């Protein structure tokens, strides 16, 4: 075996072979199963895209109708899960609530049959169906209200916004939210997907796979950045303050949230679409002054850091879209998770086809033959 050079963060090291998605970071291209993200964002829906990612092909009309019906049927969560969630502190972060709730599903659906396609399908359907219900339920319960029951007459995106606000959303808002889900559904081996794959490689259950990925997505260097972007824009406060704020960040070598990417060295194609969605929402529902700050910040960062390939990533404009949809800031990352469940499950299913447990090596930097010093002599 050839010994490879150590790469912090495994930069550039292939850890799997996959046919699920493709990113060209120099050209700003993202494809799911070979189809460009721009095309899926305008022509597909989240559930159709999820089917494509997981089963590798666009569904026929009948296949899509069956898939949607199954998901609709499984949207409800057991009262024991609701009761468990009622005991979560309302001050807790919704990503922690989601991680615990996703893991709890494994208690109820514990039969594991990883070589049975019916089991795989059931797990996919349950996770796609129940994760949005759990995110919305925590939101209602932390305000002291009962969760809103899923509405069987509503599609996936409409139903989520309905469960969150207890009223039917505007059709444009629901349609834009559905596009957001499509954009966030998959992105090759990012940190949370890798976490899902490592967990999956032990042949544990899919609920543990998703729970571990949720925990990984939560961090501010990954999915958690969308929440921090809004906090940053609020802290900047005005367009005039953008450049002094940026200079201060650069002086202190602090990271500018929503910028930079391991793979993209140009503007993330999802950020381009999300910016456009934000503008559509402002046109219909009124402007957001934080958008002007965001645009000025993008301009200023490009001037100072563009030559180093630091541009807006997916998390930069998504928060501005979610704000306009009435989604609270600390739900931005759980909303990302709702979408990314599709990608995590696609990788889970792909990996089961040719599994080998992940077990990399390390470069040991400690000592050898060290003496054991008795406690009295330490
Ligand atoms: C997501 O991987 C995926 O696909 C993830 C994702 C997905 O769909 O799953 O796209 C979603 O996680 C988006 C990223 C969200 N995170 C942020 O917005 C946080 C801010 N960004 C960075 O911390 C950073 O850019 C990362 C974490 C996204 C990427 O980290 P890398 O590849 O390890 O790069 P790095 O931190 O080593 O930075 C390389 C250089 C450094 O300068 P030098 O030390 O070489 O001089 O670029 C600089 C960094 O300081 N840099 C930044 C910066 N991002 C990189 N400087 C200021 N602000 C930034 N945001």
GROMACS .gro file of C-alpha atoms and ligand atoms in nm:
model
  438
    1UNK     CA    1   0.000   0.000   0.000
    2UNK     CA    2   0.131   0.347  -0.086
    3UNK     CA    3   0.152   0.582   0.210
    4UNK     CA    4  -0.026   0.908   0.129
    5UNK     CA    5   0.065   1.253   0.244
    6UNK     CA    6  -0.138   1.375   0.544
    7UNK     CA    7  -0.398   1.633   0.437
    8UNK     CA    8  -0.573   1.822   0.719
    9UNK     CA    9  -0.948   1.809   0.663
   10UNK     CA   10  -0.886   1.534   0.401
   11UNK     CA   11  -0.867   1.810   0.139
   12UNK     CA   12  -0.867   1.661  -0.210
   13UNK     CA   13  -0.866   1.299  -0.085
   14UNK     CA   14  -1.133   1.085  -0.255
   15UNK     CA   15  -1.313   0.889   0.017
   16UNK     CA   16  -1.571   0.718  -0.204
   17UNK     CA   17  -1.691   0.661  -0.557
   18UNK     CA   18  -2.035   0.806  -0.616
   19UNK     CA   19  -2.274   0.876  -0.900
   20UNK     CA   20  -2.513   1.094  -0.697
   21UNK     CA   21  -2.385   1.447  -0.755
   22UNK     CA   22  -2.101   1.640  -0.912
   23UNK     CA   23  -1.941   1.977  -0.837
   24UNK     CA   24  -1.700   2.172  -1.057
   25UNK     CA   25  -1.567   2.432  -0.816
   26UNK     CA   26  -1.380   2.633  -1.078
   27UNK     CA   27  -1.673   2.667  -1.316
   28UNK     CA   28  -1.946   2.685  -1.050
   29UNK     CA   29  -2.133   2.378  -1.174
   30UNK     CA   30  -2.351   2.152  -0.960
   31UNK     CA   31  -2.534   1.848  -1.097
   32UNK     CA   32  -2.758   1.592  -0.933
   33UNK     CA   33  -2.738   1.261  -1.123
   34UNK     CA   34  -2.597   1.458  -1.416
   35UNK     CA   35  -2.877   1.719  -1.427
   36UNK     CA   36  -2.777   2.081  -1.371
   37UNK     CA   37  -2.907   2.240  -1.051
   38UNK     CA   38  -3.044   2.538  -1.247
   39UNK     CA   39  -3.265   2.303  -1.444
   40UNK     CA   40  -3.390   2.114  -1.139
   41UNK     CA   41  -3.458   2.442  -0.956
   42UNK     CA   42  -3.688   2.560  -1.233
   43UNK     CA   43  -3.844   2.234  -1.357
   44UNK     CA   44  -3.848   1.984  -1.070
   45UNK     CA   45  -3.985   1.972  -0.717
   46UNK     CA   46  -3.811   1.870  -0.397
   47UNK     CA   47  -3.975   1.529  -0.372
   48UNK     CA   48  -3.909   1.448  -0.737
   49UNK     CA   49  -3.546   1.554  -0.685
   50UNK     CA   50  -3.522   1.343  -0.369
   51UNK     CA   51  -3.648   1.043  -0.567
   52UNK     CA   52  -3.391   1.116  -0.839
   53UNK     CA   53  -3.108   1.137  -0.587
   54UNK     CA   54  -3.204   0.824  -0.396
   55UNK     CA   55  -3.313   0.593  -0.680
   56UNK     CA   56  -3.091   0.737  -0.951
   57UNK     CA   57  -3.359   0.823  -1.208
   58UNK     CA   58  -3.642   1.069  -1.247
   59UNK     CA   59  -3.966   0.896  -1.146
   60UNK     CA   60  -4.250   0.830  -1.388
   61UNK     CA   61  -4.582   1.002  -1.314
   62UNK     CA   62  -4.708   0.692  -1.131
   63UNK     CA   63  -4.385   0.641  -0.935
   64UNK     CA   64  -4.389   1.004  -0.822
   65UNK     CA   65  -4.756   0.989  -0.726
   66UNK     CA   66  -4.697   0.673  -0.519
   67UNK     CA   67  -4.390   0.825  -0.351
   68UNK     CA   68  -4.577   1.144  -0.260
   69UNK     CA   69  -4.874   0.947  -0.129
   70UNK     CA   70  -4.650   0.732   0.091
   71UNK     CA   71  -4.477   1.038   0.231
   72UNK     CA   72  -4.809   1.209   0.297
   73UNK     CA   73  -4.930   0.898   0.483
   74UNK     CA   74  -4.622   0.889   0.708
   75UNK     CA   75  -4.605   1.259   0.803
   76UNK     CA   76  -4.753   1.214   1.149
   77UNK     CA   77  -4.527   1.142   1.447
   78UNK     CA   78  -4.606   0.911   1.737
   79UNK     CA   79  -4.752   1.075   2.046
   80UNK     CA   80  -4.462   0.936   2.250
   81UNK     CA   81  -4.219   1.132   2.031
   82UNK     CA   82  -4.431   1.443   2.076
   83UNK     CA   83  -4.435   1.383   2.453
   84UNK     CA   84  -4.059   1.335   2.453
   85UNK     CA   85  -4.015   1.660   2.260
   86UNK     CA   86  -4.239   1.845   2.507
   87UNK     CA   87  -3.976   1.772   2.771
   88UNK     CA   88  -3.701   1.941   2.568
   89UNK     CA   89  -3.608   2.284   2.711
   90UNK     CA   90  -3.760   2.560   2.499
   91UNK     CA   91  -3.426   2.741   2.517
   92UNK     CA   92  -3.250   2.448   2.350
   93UNK     CA   93  -3.134   2.486   1.991
   94UNK     CA   94  -3.377   2.333   1.735
   95UNK     CA   95  -3.086   2.143   1.574
   96UNK     CA   96  -3.024   1.964   1.905
   97UNK     CA   97  -3.397   1.892   1.928
   98UNK     CA   98  -3.393   1.756   1.574
   99UNK     CA   99  -3.089   1.538   1.634
  100UNK     CA  100  -3.250   1.385   1.944
  101UNK     CA  101  -3.586   1.336   1.769
  102UNK     CA  102  -3.430   1.179   1.459
  103UNK     CA  103  -3.236   0.936   1.676
  104UNK     CA  104  -3.555   0.857   1.871
  105UNK     CA  105  -3.721   0.731   1.552
  106UNK     CA  106  -3.484   0.436   1.573
  107UNK     CA  107  -3.657   0.330   1.897
  108UNK     CA  108  -3.987   0.291   1.716
  109UNK     CA  109  -3.865   0.139   1.391
  110UNK     CA  110  -3.589  -0.078   1.529
  111UNK     CA  111  -3.618  -0.378   1.295
  112UNK     CA  112  -3.311  -0.354   1.074
  113UNK     CA  113  -3.311  -0.524   0.733
  114UNK     CA  114  -3.050  -0.341   0.529
  115UNK     CA  115  -3.061  -0.596   0.246
  116UNK     CA  116  -3.438  -0.562   0.201
  117UNK     CA  117  -3.546  -0.297  -0.057
  118UNK     CA  118  -3.885  -0.261   0.118
  119UNK     CA  119  -3.709  -0.171   0.443
  120UNK     CA  120  -3.490   0.084   0.262
  121UNK     CA  121  -3.794   0.243   0.100
  122UNK     CA  122  -3.986   0.254   0.427
  123UNK     CA  123  -3.694   0.420   0.607
  124UNK     CA  124  -3.651   0.676   0.327
  125UNK     CA  125  -4.022   0.759   0.331
  126UNK     CA  126  -4.040   0.781   0.710
  127UNK     CA  127  -3.740   1.012   0.739
  128UNK     CA  128  -3.844   1.242   0.456
  129UNK     CA  129  -4.197   1.252   0.593
  130UNK     CA  130  -4.132   1.296   0.964
  131UNK     CA  131  -3.830   1.527   0.985
  132UNK     CA  132  -4.030   1.838   0.876
  133UNK     CA  133  -4.308   1.746   1.121
  134UNK     CA  134  -4.057   1.723   1.403
  135UNK     CA  135  -3.893   2.058   1.317
  136UNK     CA  136  -4.232   2.232   1.308
  137UNK     CA  137  -4.353   2.053   1.623
  138UNK     CA  138  -4.055   2.176   1.826
  139UNK     CA  139  -4.118   2.529   1.705
  140UNK     CA  140  -4.483   2.519   1.819
  141UNK     CA  141  -4.407   2.344   2.148
  142UNK     CA  142  -4.133   2.583   2.252
  143UNK     CA  143  -4.391   2.862   2.220
  144UNK     CA  144  -4.617   2.663   2.453
  145UNK     CA  145  -4.855   2.550   2.179
  146UNK     CA  146  -4.965   2.208   2.061
  147UNK     CA  147  -4.801   2.099   1.736
  148UNK     CA  148  -5.005   2.149   1.419
  149UNK     CA  149  -5.115   1.824   1.255
  150UNK     CA  150  -4.988   1.771   0.901
  151UNK     CA  151  -5.249   1.861   0.640
  152UNK     CA  152  -5.311   1.583   0.387
  153UNK     CA  153  -5.439   1.827   0.126
  154UNK     CA  154  -5.112   2.015   0.110
  155UNK     CA  155  -4.793   1.936  -0.074
  156UNK     CA  156  -4.461   1.891   0.105
  157UNK     CA  157  -4.340   2.253   0.114
  158UNK     CA  158  -4.684   2.408   0.172
  159UNK     CA  159  -4.752   2.167   0.457
  160UNK     CA  160  -4.424   2.249   0.633
  161UNK     CA  161  -4.487   2.625   0.626
  162UNK     CA  162  -4.844   2.558   0.738
  163UNK     CA  163  -4.730   2.347   1.036
  164UNK     CA  164  -4.481   2.620   1.128
  165UNK     CA  165  -4.718   2.917   1.125
  166UNK     CA  166  -5.060   2.751   1.160
  167UNK     CA  167  -5.182   2.917   0.842
  168UNK     CA  168  -5.167   2.830   0.476
  169UNK     CA  169  -4.874   3.005   0.308
  170UNK     CA  170  -4.892   3.220  -0.003
  171UNK     CA  171  -4.844   2.990  -0.309
  172UNK     CA  172  -4.536   3.185  -0.425
  173UNK     CA  173  -4.379   3.151  -0.078
  174UNK     CA  174  -4.443   2.775  -0.079
  175UNK     CA  175  -4.307   2.735  -0.430
  176UNK     CA  176  -3.991   2.930  -0.343
  177UNK     CA  177  -3.947   2.725  -0.028
  178UNK     CA  178  -3.971   2.407  -0.235
  179UNK     CA  179  -3.692   2.539  -0.463
  180UNK     CA  180  -3.480   2.609  -0.153
  181UNK     CA  181  -3.523   2.245  -0.050
  182UNK     CA  182  -3.414   2.128  -0.395
  183UNK     CA  183  -3.104   2.350  -0.380
  184UNK     CA  184  -3.001   2.212  -0.041
  185UNK     CA  185  -3.081   1.847  -0.109
  186UNK     CA  186  -2.733   1.719  -0.192
  187UNK     CA  187  -2.373   1.831  -0.227
  188UNK     CA  188  -2.122   1.544  -0.271
  189UNK     CA  189  -1.911   1.450   0.031
  190UNK     CA  190  -1.952   1.751   0.254
  191UNK     CA  191  -1.890   1.710   0.629
  192UNK     CA  192  -2.240   1.596   0.728
  193UNK     CA  193  -2.268   1.353   0.437
  194UNK     CA  194  -1.930   1.209   0.526
  195UNK     CA  195  -2.051   1.175   0.884
  196UNK     CA  196  -2.361   0.993   0.754
  197UNK     CA  197  -2.142   0.766   0.545
  198UNK     CA  198  -1.907   0.680   0.830
  199UNK     CA  199  -2.205   0.596   1.051
  200UNK     CA  200  -2.372   0.400   0.770
  201UNK     CA  201  -2.054   0.201   0.707
  202UNK     CA  202  -2.098   0.028   1.045
  203UNK     CA  203  -2.434  -0.106   0.917
  204UNK     CA  204  -2.628   0.067   1.191
  205UNK     CA  205  -2.986   0.186   1.134
  206UNK     CA  206  -3.073   0.483   0.907
  207UNK     CA  207  -3.212   0.688   1.197
  208UNK     CA  208  -2.868   0.683   1.362
  209UNK     CA  209  -2.717   0.773   1.023
  210UNK     CA  210  -2.940   1.081   0.990
  211UNK     CA  211  -2.899   1.178   1.357
  212UNK     CA  212  -2.520   1.179   1.326
  213UNK     CA  213  -2.541   1.387   1.008
  214UNK     CA  214  -2.775   1.640   1.174
  215UNK     CA  215  -2.521   1.683   1.454
  216UNK     CA  216  -2.247   1.749   1.200
  217UNK     CA  217  -2.453   1.990   0.991
  218UNK     CA  218  -2.520   2.206   1.299
  219UNK     CA  219  -2.170   2.353   1.323
  220UNK     CA  220  -2.103   2.716   1.215
  221UNK     CA  221  -1.842   2.610   0.958
  222UNK     CA  222  -2.109   2.398   0.784
  223UNK     CA  223  -2.490   2.437   0.782
  224UNK     CA  224  -2.494   2.652   1.094
  225UNK     CA  225  -2.339   2.936   0.894
  226UNK     CA  226  -2.680   3.044   0.755
  227UNK     CA  227  -2.790   3.150   1.104
  228UNK     CA  228  -2.462   3.334   1.166
  229UNK     CA  229  -2.490   3.523   0.836
  230UNK     CA  230  -2.808   3.694   0.955
  231UNK     CA  231  -2.649   3.769   1.291
  232UNK     CA  232  -2.354   3.924   1.105
  233UNK     CA  233  -2.582   4.137   0.882
  234UNK     CA  234  -2.770   4.256   1.190
  235UNK     CA  235  -2.444   4.342   1.362
  236UNK     CA  236  -2.325   4.540   1.056
  237UNK     CA  237  -2.656   4.727   1.073
  238UNK     CA  238  -2.611   4.965   0.777
  239UNK     CA  239  -2.461   4.974   0.427
  240UNK     CA  240  -2.215   5.243   0.545
  241UNK     CA  241  -2.081   5.011   0.812
  242UNK     CA  242  -2.000   4.726   0.571
  243UNK     CA  243  -1.644   4.823   0.482
  244UNK     CA  244  -1.530   4.914   0.838
  245UNK     CA  245  -1.684   4.585   0.958
  246UNK     CA  246  -1.503   4.387   0.687
  247UNK     CA  247  -1.171   4.562   0.753
  248UNK     CA  248  -1.206   4.475   1.119
  249UNK     CA  249  -1.274   4.107   1.033
  250UNK     CA  250  -0.972   4.094   0.804
  251UNK     CA  251  -0.751   4.261   1.066
  252UNK     CA  252  -0.861   4.011   1.332
  253UNK     CA  253  -0.843   3.723   1.084
  254UNK     CA  254  -1.202   3.626   1.166
  255UNK     CA  255  -1.407   3.426   0.918
  256UNK     CA  256  -1.677   3.604   0.722
  257UNK     CA  257  -1.983   3.387   0.751
  258UNK     CA  258  -2.144   3.264   0.429
  259UNK     CA  259  -1.821   3.310   0.231
  260UNK     CA  260  -1.562   3.060   0.117
  261UNK     CA  261  -1.589   2.696   0.025
  262UNK     CA  262  -1.361   2.394   0.014
  263UNK     CA  263  -1.460   2.319  -0.346
  264UNK     CA  264  -1.605   2.637  -0.502
  265UNK     CA  265  -1.354   2.906  -0.597
  266UNK     CA  266  -1.629   3.111  -0.768
  267UNK     CA  267  -1.976   3.212  -0.649
  268UNK     CA  268  -2.172   2.900  -0.546
  269UNK     CA  269  -2.439   2.837  -0.816
  270UNK     CA  270  -2.694   2.782  -0.539
  271UNK     CA  271  -2.617   3.129  -0.397
  272UNK     CA  272  -2.692   3.280  -0.739
  273UNK     CA  273  -3.034   3.110  -0.747
  274UNK     CA  274  -3.108   3.194  -0.383
  275UNK     CA  275  -3.026   3.560  -0.440
  276UNK     CA  276  -3.272   3.561  -0.727
  277UNK     CA  277  -3.538   3.395  -0.509
  278UNK     CA  278  -3.482   3.658  -0.239
  279UNK     CA  279  -3.541   3.932  -0.497
  280UNK     CA  280  -3.865   3.765  -0.611
  281UNK     CA  281  -3.986   3.755  -0.252
  282UNK     CA  282  -3.896   4.120  -0.187
  283UNK     CA  283  -4.085   4.223  -0.499
  284UNK     CA  284  -4.402   4.059  -0.374
  285UNK     CA  285  -4.377   4.096   0.004
  286UNK     CA  286  -4.161   4.406   0.055
  287UNK     CA  287  -3.791   4.483   0.071
  288UNK     CA  288  -3.550   4.381   0.348
  289UNK     CA  289  -3.280   4.635   0.430
  290UNK     CA  290  -3.045   4.354   0.526
  291UNK     CA  291  -3.040   4.253   0.161
  292UNK     CA  292  -2.875   4.584   0.069
  293UNK     CA  293  -2.615   4.521   0.340
  294UNK     CA  294  -2.560   4.169   0.205
  295UNK     CA  295  -2.510   4.290  -0.152
  296UNK     CA  296  -2.264   4.558  -0.041
  297UNK     CA  297  -2.079   4.301   0.172
  298UNK     CA  298  -2.054   4.065  -0.126
  299UNK     CA  299  -1.908   4.350  -0.335
  300UNK     CA  300  -1.657   4.443  -0.064
  301UNK     CA  301  -1.549   4.081  -0.002
  302UNK     CA  302  -1.505   4.025  -0.374
  303UNK     CA  303  -1.277   4.329  -0.395
  304UNK     CA  304  -1.062   4.214  -0.103
  305UNK     CA  305  -1.078   3.834  -0.122
  306UNK     CA  306  -1.207   3.748  -0.469
  307UNK     CA  307  -0.854   3.685  -0.596
  308UNK     CA  308  -0.826   3.410  -0.332
  309UNK     CA  309  -1.144   3.241  -0.452
  310UNK     CA  310  -1.359   3.351  -0.158
  311UNK     CA  311  -1.716   3.411  -0.275
  312UNK     CA  312  -2.067   3.363  -0.130
  313UNK     CA  313  -2.163   3.003  -0.058
  314UNK     CA  314  -2.510   2.846  -0.025
  315UNK     CA  315  -2.554   2.980   0.328
  316UNK     CA  316  -2.509   3.347   0.234
  317UNK     CA  317  -2.847   3.435   0.080
  318UNK     CA  318  -3.061   3.148   0.213
  319UNK     CA  319  -3.126   3.321   0.546
  320UNK     CA  320  -3.266   3.630   0.374
  321UNK     CA  321  -3.508   3.406   0.184
  322UNK     CA  322  -3.610   3.217   0.499
  323UNK     CA  323  -3.663   3.541   0.694
  324UNK     CA  324  -3.904   3.663   0.430
  325UNK     CA  325  -4.087   3.329   0.451
  326UNK     CA  326  -4.137   3.389   0.825
  327UNK     CA  327  -3.893   3.122   0.938
  328UNK     CA  328  -3.715   3.210   1.266
  329UNK     CA  329  -3.336   3.243   1.247
  330UNK     CA  330  -3.255   2.938   1.458
  331UNK     CA  331  -3.468   2.721   1.229
  332UNK     CA  332  -3.254   2.799   0.923
  333UNK     CA  333  -3.021   2.505   0.983
  334UNK     CA  334  -3.303   2.258   1.064
  335UNK     CA  335  -3.461   2.366   0.733
  336UNK     CA  336  -3.130   2.289   0.562
  337UNK     CA  337  -3.144   1.947   0.733
  338UNK     CA  338  -3.499   1.879   0.606
  339UNK     CA  339  -3.361   1.908   0.252
  340UNK     CA  340  -3.028   1.736   0.307
  341UNK     CA  341  -3.199   1.422   0.443
  342UNK     CA  342  -3.246   1.336   0.074
  343UNK     CA  343  -2.872   1.351   0.004
  344UNK     CA  344  -2.778   1.167   0.322
  345UNK     CA  345  -3.020   0.886   0.237
  346UNK     CA  346  -2.897   0.869  -0.122
  347UNK     CA  347  -2.541   0.817   0.005
  348UNK     CA  348  -2.662   0.568   0.268
  349UNK     CA  349  -2.837   0.363   0.000
  350UNK     CA  350  -2.543   0.388  -0.242
  351UNK     CA  351  -2.299   0.281   0.024
  352UNK     CA  352  -2.501  -0.023   0.129
  353UNK     CA  353  -2.452  -0.147  -0.226
  354UNK     CA  354  -2.077  -0.180  -0.179
  355UNK     CA  355  -2.004  -0.125   0.186
  356UNK     CA  356  -1.673  -0.134   0.364
  357UNK     CA  357  -1.638   0.011   0.712
  358UNK     CA  358  -1.455   0.346   0.719
  359UNK     CA  359  -1.136   0.301   0.911
  360UNK     CA  360  -0.863   0.543   0.801
  361UNK     CA  361  -0.522   0.553   0.954
  362UNK     CA  362  -0.337   0.823   1.149
  363UNK     CA  363   0.013   0.953   1.190
  364UNK     CA  364   0.103   0.890   1.553
  365UNK     CA  365   0.284   1.187   1.709
  366UNK     CA  366   0.302   1.067   2.071
  367UNK     CA  367   0.577   0.893   2.266
  368UNK     CA  368   0.656   0.520   2.311
  369UNK     CA  369   0.756   0.307   2.609
  370UNK     CA  370   0.661   0.592   2.846
  371UNK     CA  371   0.698   0.503   3.217
  372UNK     CA  372   0.387   0.477   3.434
  373UNK     CA  373   0.439   0.726   3.717
  374UNK     CA  374   0.274   0.629   4.044
  375UNK     CA  375   0.010   0.882   4.157
  376UNK     CA  376   0.205   0.978   4.468
  377UNK     CA  377   0.502   1.078   4.255
  378UNK     CA  378   0.316   1.296   4.004
  379LIG     C1  379  -2.159   2.461   0.371
  379LIG     O1  380  -1.865   2.120   0.175
  379LIG     C2  381  -1.984   2.150   0.137
  379LIG     O2  382  -2.024   2.117   0.031
  379LIG     C3  383  -2.064   2.229   0.237
  379LIG     C4  384  -2.196   2.293   0.185
  379LIG     C5  385  -2.301   2.186   0.155
  379LIG     O3  386  -2.386   2.209   0.070
  379LIG     O4  387  -2.300   2.083   0.223
  379LIG     O5  388  -2.172   2.369   0.068
  379LIG     C6  389  -2.259   2.383   0.293
  379LIG     O6  390  -2.111   2.413   0.472
  379LIG     C7  391  -2.117   2.598   0.322
  379LIG     C8  392  -2.004   2.661   0.404
  379LIG     C9  393  -2.062   2.740   0.523
  379LIG     N1  394  -1.959   2.792   0.610
  379LIG    C10  395  -1.927   2.922   0.619
  379LIG     O7  396  -1.982   3.008   0.548
  379LIG    C11  397  -1.826   2.958   0.723
  379LIG    C12  398  -1.721   3.051   0.665
  379LIG     N2  399  -1.642   2.981   0.568
  379LIG    C13  400  -1.520   2.922   0.606
  379LIG     O8  401  -1.493   2.897   0.738
  379LIG    C14  402  -1.454   2.828   0.505
  379LIG     O9  403  -1.452   2.894   0.383
  379LIG    C15  404  -1.511   2.687   0.491
  379LIG    C16  405  -1.526   2.616   0.623
  379LIG    C17  406  -1.645   2.687   0.422
  379LIG    C18  407  -1.410   2.604   0.405
  379LIG    O10  408  -1.298   2.579   0.479
  379LIG     P1  409  -1.158   2.529   0.417
  379LIG    O11  410  -1.175   2.468   0.287
  379LIG    O12  411  -1.096   2.444   0.525
  379LIG    O13  412  -1.077   2.662   0.399
  379LIG     P2  413  -0.990   2.734   0.508
  379LIG    O14  414  -1.072   2.766   0.628
  379LIG    O15  415  -0.864   2.653   0.533
  379LIG    O16  416  -0.956   2.868   0.433
  379LIG    C19  417  -0.852   2.877   0.334
  379LIG    C20  418  -0.806   3.020   0.332
  379LIG    C21  419  -0.764   3.066   0.472
  379LIG    O17  420  -0.665   3.165   0.455
  379LIG     P3  421  -0.510   3.129   0.483
  379LIG    O18  422  -0.503   3.078   0.625
  379LIG    O19  423  -0.473   3.026   0.383
  379LIG    O20  424  -0.440   3.261   0.467
  379LIG    O21  425  -0.913   3.107   0.294
  379LIG    C22  426  -0.949   3.192   0.404
  379LIG    C23  427  -0.887   3.129   0.528
  379LIG    O22  428  -0.862   3.221   0.626
  379LIG     N3  429  -1.094   3.192   0.414
  379LIG    C24  430  -1.167   3.291   0.466
  379LIG    C25  431  -1.299   3.249   0.460
  379LIG     N4  432  -1.305   3.127   0.405
  379LIG    C26  433  -1.178   3.092   0.378
  379LIG     N5  434  -1.132   3.410   0.517
  379LIG    C27  435  -1.231   3.488   0.564
  379LIG     N6  436  -1.361   3.452   0.561
  379LIG    C28  437  -1.399   3.334   0.510
  379LIG     N7  438  -1.526   3.299   0.509
   0.00000   0.00000   0.00000
